[in-house]
Short mmCIF file of C-alpha atoms in Angstrom, two decimals:
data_model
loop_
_atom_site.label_atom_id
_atom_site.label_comp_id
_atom_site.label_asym_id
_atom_site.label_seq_id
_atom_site.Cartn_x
_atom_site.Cartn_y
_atom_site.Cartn_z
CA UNK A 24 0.00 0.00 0.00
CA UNK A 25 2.90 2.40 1.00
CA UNK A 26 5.02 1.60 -2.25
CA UNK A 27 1.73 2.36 -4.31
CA UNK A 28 1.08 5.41 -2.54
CA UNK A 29 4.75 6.72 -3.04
CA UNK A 30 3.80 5.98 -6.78
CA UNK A 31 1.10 7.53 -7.25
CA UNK A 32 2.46 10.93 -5.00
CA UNK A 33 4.96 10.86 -7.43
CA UNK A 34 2.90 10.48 -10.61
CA UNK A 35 0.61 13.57 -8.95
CA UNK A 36 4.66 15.90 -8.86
CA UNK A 37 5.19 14.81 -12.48
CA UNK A 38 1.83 16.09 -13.22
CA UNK A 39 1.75 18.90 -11.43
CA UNK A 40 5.13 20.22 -12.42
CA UNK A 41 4.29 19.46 -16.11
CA UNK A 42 1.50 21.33 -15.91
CA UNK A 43 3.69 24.55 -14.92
CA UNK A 44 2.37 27.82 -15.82
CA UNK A 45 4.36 29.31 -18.87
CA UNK A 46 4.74 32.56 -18.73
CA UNK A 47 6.93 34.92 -21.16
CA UNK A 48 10.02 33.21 -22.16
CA UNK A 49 12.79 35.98 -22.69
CA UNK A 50 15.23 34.59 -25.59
CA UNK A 51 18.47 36.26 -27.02
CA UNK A 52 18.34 35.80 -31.25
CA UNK A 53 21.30 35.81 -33.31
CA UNK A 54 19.36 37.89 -36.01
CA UNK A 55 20.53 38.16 -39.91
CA UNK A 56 21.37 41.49 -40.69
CA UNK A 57 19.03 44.17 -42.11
CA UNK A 58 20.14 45.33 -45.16
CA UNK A 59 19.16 48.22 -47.42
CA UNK A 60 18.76 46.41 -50.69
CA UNK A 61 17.41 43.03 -50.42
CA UNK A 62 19.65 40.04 -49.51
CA UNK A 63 21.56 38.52 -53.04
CA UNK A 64 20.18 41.33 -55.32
CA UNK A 65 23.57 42.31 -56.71
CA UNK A 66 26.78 40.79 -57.84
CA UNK A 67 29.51 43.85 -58.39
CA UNK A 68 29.96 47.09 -56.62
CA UNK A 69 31.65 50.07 -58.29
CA UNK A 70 31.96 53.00 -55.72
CA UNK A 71 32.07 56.41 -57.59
CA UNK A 72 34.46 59.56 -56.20
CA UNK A 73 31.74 61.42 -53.89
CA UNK A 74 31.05 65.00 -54.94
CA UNK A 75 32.72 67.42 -52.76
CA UNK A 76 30.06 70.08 -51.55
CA UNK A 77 32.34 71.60 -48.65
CA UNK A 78 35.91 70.24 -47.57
CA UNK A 79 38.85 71.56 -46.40
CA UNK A 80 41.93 72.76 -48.54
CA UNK A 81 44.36 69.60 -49.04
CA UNK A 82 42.03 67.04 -48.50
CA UNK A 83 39.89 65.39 -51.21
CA UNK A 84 37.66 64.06 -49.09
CA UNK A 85 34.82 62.48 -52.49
CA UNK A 86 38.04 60.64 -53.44
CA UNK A 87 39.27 59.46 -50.55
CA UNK A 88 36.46 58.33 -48.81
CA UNK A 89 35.42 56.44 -51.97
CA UNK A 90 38.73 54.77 -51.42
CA UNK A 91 37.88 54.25 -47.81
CA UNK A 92 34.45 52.32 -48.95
CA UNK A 93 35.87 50.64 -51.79
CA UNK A 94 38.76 49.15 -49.43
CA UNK A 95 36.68 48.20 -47.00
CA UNK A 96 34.02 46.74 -49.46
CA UNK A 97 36.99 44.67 -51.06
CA UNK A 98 37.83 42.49 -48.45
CA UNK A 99 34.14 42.19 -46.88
CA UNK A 100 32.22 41.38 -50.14
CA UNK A 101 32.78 38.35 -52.53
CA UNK A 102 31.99 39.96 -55.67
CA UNK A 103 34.02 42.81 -57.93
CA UNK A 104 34.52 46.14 -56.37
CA UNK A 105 35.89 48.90 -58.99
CA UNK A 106 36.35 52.26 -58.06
CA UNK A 107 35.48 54.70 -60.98
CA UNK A 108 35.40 59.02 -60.95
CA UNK A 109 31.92 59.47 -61.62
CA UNK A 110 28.69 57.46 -61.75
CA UNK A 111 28.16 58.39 -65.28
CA UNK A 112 31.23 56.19 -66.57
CA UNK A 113 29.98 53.50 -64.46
CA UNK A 114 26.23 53.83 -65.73
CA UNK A 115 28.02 53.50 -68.97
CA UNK A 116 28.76 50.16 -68.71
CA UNK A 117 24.91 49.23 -67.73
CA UNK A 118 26.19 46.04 -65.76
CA UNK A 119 23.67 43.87 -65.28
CA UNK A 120 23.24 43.00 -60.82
CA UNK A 121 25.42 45.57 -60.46
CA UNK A 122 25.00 48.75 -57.86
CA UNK A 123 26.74 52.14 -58.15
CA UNK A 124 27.76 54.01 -54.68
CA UNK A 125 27.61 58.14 -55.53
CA UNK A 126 26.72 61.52 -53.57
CA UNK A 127 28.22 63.93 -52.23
CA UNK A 128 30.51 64.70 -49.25
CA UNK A 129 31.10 67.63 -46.90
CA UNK A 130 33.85 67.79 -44.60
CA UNK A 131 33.00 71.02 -42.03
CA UNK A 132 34.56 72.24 -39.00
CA UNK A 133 34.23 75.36 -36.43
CA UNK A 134 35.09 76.00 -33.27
CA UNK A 135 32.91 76.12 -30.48
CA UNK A 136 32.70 76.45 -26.52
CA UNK A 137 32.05 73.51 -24.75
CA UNK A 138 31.51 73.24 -21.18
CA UNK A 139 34.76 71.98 -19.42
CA UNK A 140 33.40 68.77 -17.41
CA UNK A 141 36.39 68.19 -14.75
CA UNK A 142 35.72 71.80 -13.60
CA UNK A 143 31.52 71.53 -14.52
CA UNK A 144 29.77 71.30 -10.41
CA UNK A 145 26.69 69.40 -11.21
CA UNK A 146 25.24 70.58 -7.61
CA UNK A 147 22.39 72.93 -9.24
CA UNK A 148 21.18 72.99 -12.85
CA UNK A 149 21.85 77.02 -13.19
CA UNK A 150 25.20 77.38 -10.87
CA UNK A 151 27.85 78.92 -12.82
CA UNK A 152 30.59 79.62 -10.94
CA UNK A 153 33.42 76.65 -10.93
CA UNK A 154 32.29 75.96 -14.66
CA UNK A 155 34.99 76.32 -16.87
CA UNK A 156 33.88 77.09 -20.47
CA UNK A 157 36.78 75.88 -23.18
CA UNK A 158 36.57 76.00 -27.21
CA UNK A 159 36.47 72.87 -28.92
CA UNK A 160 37.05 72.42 -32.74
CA UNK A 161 34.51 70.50 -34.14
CA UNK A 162 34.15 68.66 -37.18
CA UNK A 163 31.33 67.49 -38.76
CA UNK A 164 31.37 64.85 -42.08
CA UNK A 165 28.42 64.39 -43.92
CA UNK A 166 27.66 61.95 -46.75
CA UNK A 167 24.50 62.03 -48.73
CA UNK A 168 24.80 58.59 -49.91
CA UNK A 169 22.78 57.26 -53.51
CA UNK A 170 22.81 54.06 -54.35
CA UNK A 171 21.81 53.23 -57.80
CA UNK A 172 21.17 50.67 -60.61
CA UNK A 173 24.10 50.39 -63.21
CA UNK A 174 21.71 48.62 -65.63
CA UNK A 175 19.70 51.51 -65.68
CA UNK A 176 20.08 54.47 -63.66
CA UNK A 177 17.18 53.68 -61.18
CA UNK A 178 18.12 55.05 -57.71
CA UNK A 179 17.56 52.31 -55.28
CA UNK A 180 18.39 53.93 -52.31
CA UNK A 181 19.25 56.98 -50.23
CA UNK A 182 20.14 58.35 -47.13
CA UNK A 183 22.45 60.70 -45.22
CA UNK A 184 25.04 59.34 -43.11
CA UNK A 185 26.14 62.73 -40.89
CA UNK A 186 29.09 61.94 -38.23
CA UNK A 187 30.52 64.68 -35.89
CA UNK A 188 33.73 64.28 -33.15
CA UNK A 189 35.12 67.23 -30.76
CA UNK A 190 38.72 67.74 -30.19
CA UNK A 191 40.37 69.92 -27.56
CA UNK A 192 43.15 70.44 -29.78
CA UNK A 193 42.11 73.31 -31.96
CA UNK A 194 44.97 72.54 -34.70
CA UNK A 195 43.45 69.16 -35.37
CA UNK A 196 44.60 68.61 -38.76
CA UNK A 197 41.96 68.11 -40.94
CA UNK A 198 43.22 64.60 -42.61
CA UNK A 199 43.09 63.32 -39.20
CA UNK A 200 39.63 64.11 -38.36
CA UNK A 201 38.48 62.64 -42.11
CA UNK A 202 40.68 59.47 -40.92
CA UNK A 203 38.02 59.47 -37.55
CA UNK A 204 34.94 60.38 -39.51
CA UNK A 205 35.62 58.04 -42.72
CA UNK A 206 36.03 55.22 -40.24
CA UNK A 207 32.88 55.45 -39.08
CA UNK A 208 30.76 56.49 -41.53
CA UNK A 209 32.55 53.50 -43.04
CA UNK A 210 31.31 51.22 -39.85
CA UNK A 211 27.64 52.45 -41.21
CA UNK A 212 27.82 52.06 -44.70
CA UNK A 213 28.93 48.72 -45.12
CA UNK A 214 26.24 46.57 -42.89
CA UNK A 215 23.31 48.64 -44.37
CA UNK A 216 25.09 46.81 -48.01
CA UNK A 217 26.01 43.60 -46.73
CA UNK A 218 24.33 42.95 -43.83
CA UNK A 219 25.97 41.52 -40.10
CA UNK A 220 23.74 39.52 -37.72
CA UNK A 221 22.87 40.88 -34.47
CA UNK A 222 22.03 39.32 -31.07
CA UNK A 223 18.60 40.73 -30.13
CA UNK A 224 16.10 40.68 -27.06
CA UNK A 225 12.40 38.96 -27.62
CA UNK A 226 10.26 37.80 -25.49
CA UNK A 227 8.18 34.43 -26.64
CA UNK A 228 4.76 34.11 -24.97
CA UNK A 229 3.60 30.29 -23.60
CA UNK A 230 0.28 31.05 -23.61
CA UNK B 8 -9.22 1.38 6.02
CA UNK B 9 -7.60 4.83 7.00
CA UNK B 10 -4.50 3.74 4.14
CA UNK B 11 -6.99 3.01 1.85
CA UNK B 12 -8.53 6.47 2.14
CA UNK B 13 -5.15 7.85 1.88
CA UNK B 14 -4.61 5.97 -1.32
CA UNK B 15 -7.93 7.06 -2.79
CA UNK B 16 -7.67 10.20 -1.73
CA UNK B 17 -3.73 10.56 -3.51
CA UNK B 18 -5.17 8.80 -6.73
CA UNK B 19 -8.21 11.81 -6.80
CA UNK B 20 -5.11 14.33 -6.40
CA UNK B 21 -3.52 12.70 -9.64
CA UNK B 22 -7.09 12.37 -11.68
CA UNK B 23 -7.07 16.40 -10.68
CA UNK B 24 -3.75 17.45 -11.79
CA UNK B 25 -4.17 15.69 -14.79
CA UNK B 26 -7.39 16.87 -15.87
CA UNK B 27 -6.16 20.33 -14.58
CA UNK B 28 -3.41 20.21 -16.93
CA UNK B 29 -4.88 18.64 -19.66
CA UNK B 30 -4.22 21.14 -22.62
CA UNK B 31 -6.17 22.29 -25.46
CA UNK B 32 -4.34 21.32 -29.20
CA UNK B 33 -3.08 25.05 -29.45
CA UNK B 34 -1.23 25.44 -26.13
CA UNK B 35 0.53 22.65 -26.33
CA UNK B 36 1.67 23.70 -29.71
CA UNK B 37 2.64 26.61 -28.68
CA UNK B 38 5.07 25.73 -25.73
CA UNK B 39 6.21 22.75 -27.68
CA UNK B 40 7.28 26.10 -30.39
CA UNK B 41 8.88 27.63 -27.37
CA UNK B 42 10.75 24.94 -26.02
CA UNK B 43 12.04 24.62 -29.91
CA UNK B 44 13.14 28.24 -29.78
CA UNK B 45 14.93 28.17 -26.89
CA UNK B 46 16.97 24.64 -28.35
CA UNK B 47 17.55 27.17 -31.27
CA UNK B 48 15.21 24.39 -33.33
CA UNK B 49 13.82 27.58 -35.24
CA UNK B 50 12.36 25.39 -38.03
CA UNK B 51 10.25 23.31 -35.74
CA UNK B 52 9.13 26.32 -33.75
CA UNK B 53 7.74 27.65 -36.95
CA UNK B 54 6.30 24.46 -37.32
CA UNK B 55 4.45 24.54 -33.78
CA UNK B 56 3.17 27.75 -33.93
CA UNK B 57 2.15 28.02 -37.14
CA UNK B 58 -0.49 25.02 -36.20
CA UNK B 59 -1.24 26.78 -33.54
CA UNK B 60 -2.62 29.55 -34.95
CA UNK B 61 -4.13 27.46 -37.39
CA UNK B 62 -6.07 25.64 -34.56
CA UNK B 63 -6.89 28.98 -32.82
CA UNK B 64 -6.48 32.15 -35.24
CA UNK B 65 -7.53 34.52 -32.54
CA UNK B 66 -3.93 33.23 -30.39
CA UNK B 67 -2.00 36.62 -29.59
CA UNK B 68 1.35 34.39 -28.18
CA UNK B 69 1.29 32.31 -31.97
CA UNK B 70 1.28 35.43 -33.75
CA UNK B 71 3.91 36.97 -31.64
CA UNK B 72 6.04 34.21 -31.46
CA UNK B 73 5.51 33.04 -35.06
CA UNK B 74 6.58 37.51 -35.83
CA UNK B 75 9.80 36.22 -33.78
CA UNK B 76 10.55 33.04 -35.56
CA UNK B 77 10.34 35.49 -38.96
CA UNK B 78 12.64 38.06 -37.72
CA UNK B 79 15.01 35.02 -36.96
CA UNK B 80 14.73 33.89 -40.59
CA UNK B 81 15.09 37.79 -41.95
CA UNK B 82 11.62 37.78 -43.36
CA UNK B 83 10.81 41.24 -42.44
CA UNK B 84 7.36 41.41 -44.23
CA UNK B 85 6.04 38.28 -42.80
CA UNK B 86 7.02 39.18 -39.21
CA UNK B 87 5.32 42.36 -39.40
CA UNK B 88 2.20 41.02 -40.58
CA UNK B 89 2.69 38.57 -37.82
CA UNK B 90 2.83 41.34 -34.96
CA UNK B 91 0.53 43.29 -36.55
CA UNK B 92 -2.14 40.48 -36.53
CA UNK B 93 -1.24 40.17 -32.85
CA UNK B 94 -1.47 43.96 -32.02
CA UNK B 95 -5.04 43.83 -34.09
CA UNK B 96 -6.48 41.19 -31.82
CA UNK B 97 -4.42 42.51 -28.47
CA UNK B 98 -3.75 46.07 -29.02
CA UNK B 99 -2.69 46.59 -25.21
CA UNK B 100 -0.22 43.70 -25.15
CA UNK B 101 2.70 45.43 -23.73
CA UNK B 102 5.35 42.01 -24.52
CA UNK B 103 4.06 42.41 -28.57
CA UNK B 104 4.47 45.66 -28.31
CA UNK B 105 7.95 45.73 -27.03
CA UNK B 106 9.19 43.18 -29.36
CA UNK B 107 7.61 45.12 -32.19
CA UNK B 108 8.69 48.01 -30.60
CA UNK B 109 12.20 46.20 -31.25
CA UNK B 110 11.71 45.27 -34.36
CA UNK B 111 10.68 48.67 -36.29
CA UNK B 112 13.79 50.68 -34.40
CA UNK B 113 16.34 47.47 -35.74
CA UNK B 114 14.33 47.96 -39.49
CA UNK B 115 14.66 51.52 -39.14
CA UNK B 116 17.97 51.88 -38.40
CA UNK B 117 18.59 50.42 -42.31
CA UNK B 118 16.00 52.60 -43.86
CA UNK B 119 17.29 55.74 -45.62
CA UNK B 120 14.67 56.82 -48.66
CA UNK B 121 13.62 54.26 -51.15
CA UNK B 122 12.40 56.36 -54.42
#
């Protein structure tokens, strides 16, 4: 009687821990990347010189930073990368699968006062006194980025890409801020074209 | 006697849980989908909750986790029909509307102007 009764309490845990409540189930998903063109829709890059709206003296910031992308593209996508002067030569050659990078660059800068934090006292939002107010240079790199169709012109995509750093040192040069900027605008560019995964937050329900 | 009544009275405990947990086609369909997910068995998730919602349309956690399971795969347009259905039927649903929440700001974040 005892061994049957140890049976049976144990049959009554089984069911009553199978019969759990499920709430929401909170799961981490490696995620494919989201890309701005759909996934396998073309085989061949060219990335055009960018038109220069507003850079510096000395640096030729369209050309450069279309040697920045096209670098970068190089060794992250499979298929041809060329690098051409203008999107019209590579519209000429009407590839078939094949996208065009063009737009225009601006590479800014001014200087600006910035509030010193080390000497900043964060006791009261309108104390001044102990604040130390310092001048900044910043600079500012903007790429209006098109994306379009060699086979036939068709812009398939656009969008501004607008990236901005501070530096203390007011004699900055300006290649070295590009070298900042063009890296990350870089770090933007190229997962909006090819995609990386990402590990994302959901929560499943159970019921 | 008094065992016996015990023994009864443990077997009644067992009929209870059982019938208590009993679940309806649907549920189970859609924990077996979960317990998929979280062995990263994506397809058979899909699989799961896509009969569940064909057993119960109306299900708010089939649509949302089947909008998951789509997101996984990269089909953007099917997982936000998915969480939209879900939204429709449970507007206030404050999990769908995180994850969707989640979703458009991660689709956004790609979107510049398509002419």
């Amino acid at each position: 009687m005892r061994g049957a009764a140890v049976v049976v309490l144990a049959a009554a845990l089984a069911a009553g821990s199978a019969c759990g409540t499920a709430g929401p189930v909170e799961v981490r998903v490696n995620m494919p990347g989201v890309t701005a063109l759909p996934a396998g829709s073309f085989d061949a890059v060219v990335v055009t010189e960018f038109r220069e709206t507003s850079t510096p003296s000395g640096i030729a910031a369209g050309r450069d930073l279309c040697d920045v992308l096209a670098e970068a593209l190089d060794r992250a996508f499979d298929g041809p990368v060329r690098r051409l002067a203008t999107p019209r030569d590579a519209l000429a050659s009407g590839g078939e699968r094949t996208i065009v990078l063009a737009g225009e660059v601006a590479l800014t800068t001014e200087v600006r006062k910035a509030l010193e934090r080390k000497k900043a006292l964060l006791d009261g939002p309108f104390r001044t006194e102990g604040r130390g107010l310092v001048e900044v240079r910043r600079w500012t790199m903007t790429l209006e980025l098109s994306v379009l169709s060699a086979a036939n012109g068709e812009s398939l995509y656009r969008r501004e890409f607008r990236e901005e750093h501070d530096y203390i040192d007011l004699e900055k040069p300006a290649d070295f801020a590009f070298s900042e900027l063009s890296d990350r605008i870089r770090a933007k560019v190229l997962p909006l074209l090819l995609g990386s995964p990402t590990l994302e937050a959901r929560t499943l329900l159970g019921r | 006697m008094k065992r016996r009544l015990i023994g009864w009275a443990l077997a009644a405990a067992v009929l209870g849980f059982s019938l208590a947990c009993a679940r309806p086609l649907p549920l189970r369909a859609l924990r077996a989908g979960v317990k998929a997910a979280q062995a990263e068995d994506w397809e058979a998730a899909v699989r799961y909750w896509t009969e569940a919602v064909r057993a119960k349309p109306g299900s708010v956690p089939a649509h949302n986790n089947l909008a998951v399971a789509h997101e996984k795969t990269g089909d953007w347009e099917a997982a936000r029909r998915e969480y939209e259905e879900a939204l429709r039927l449970d507007p206030d649903n404050s999990t769908v509307r995180t994850n969707y929440a989640a979703f458009k700001i991660r689709l956004g974040s790609a979107r510049g102007t398509r002419p």
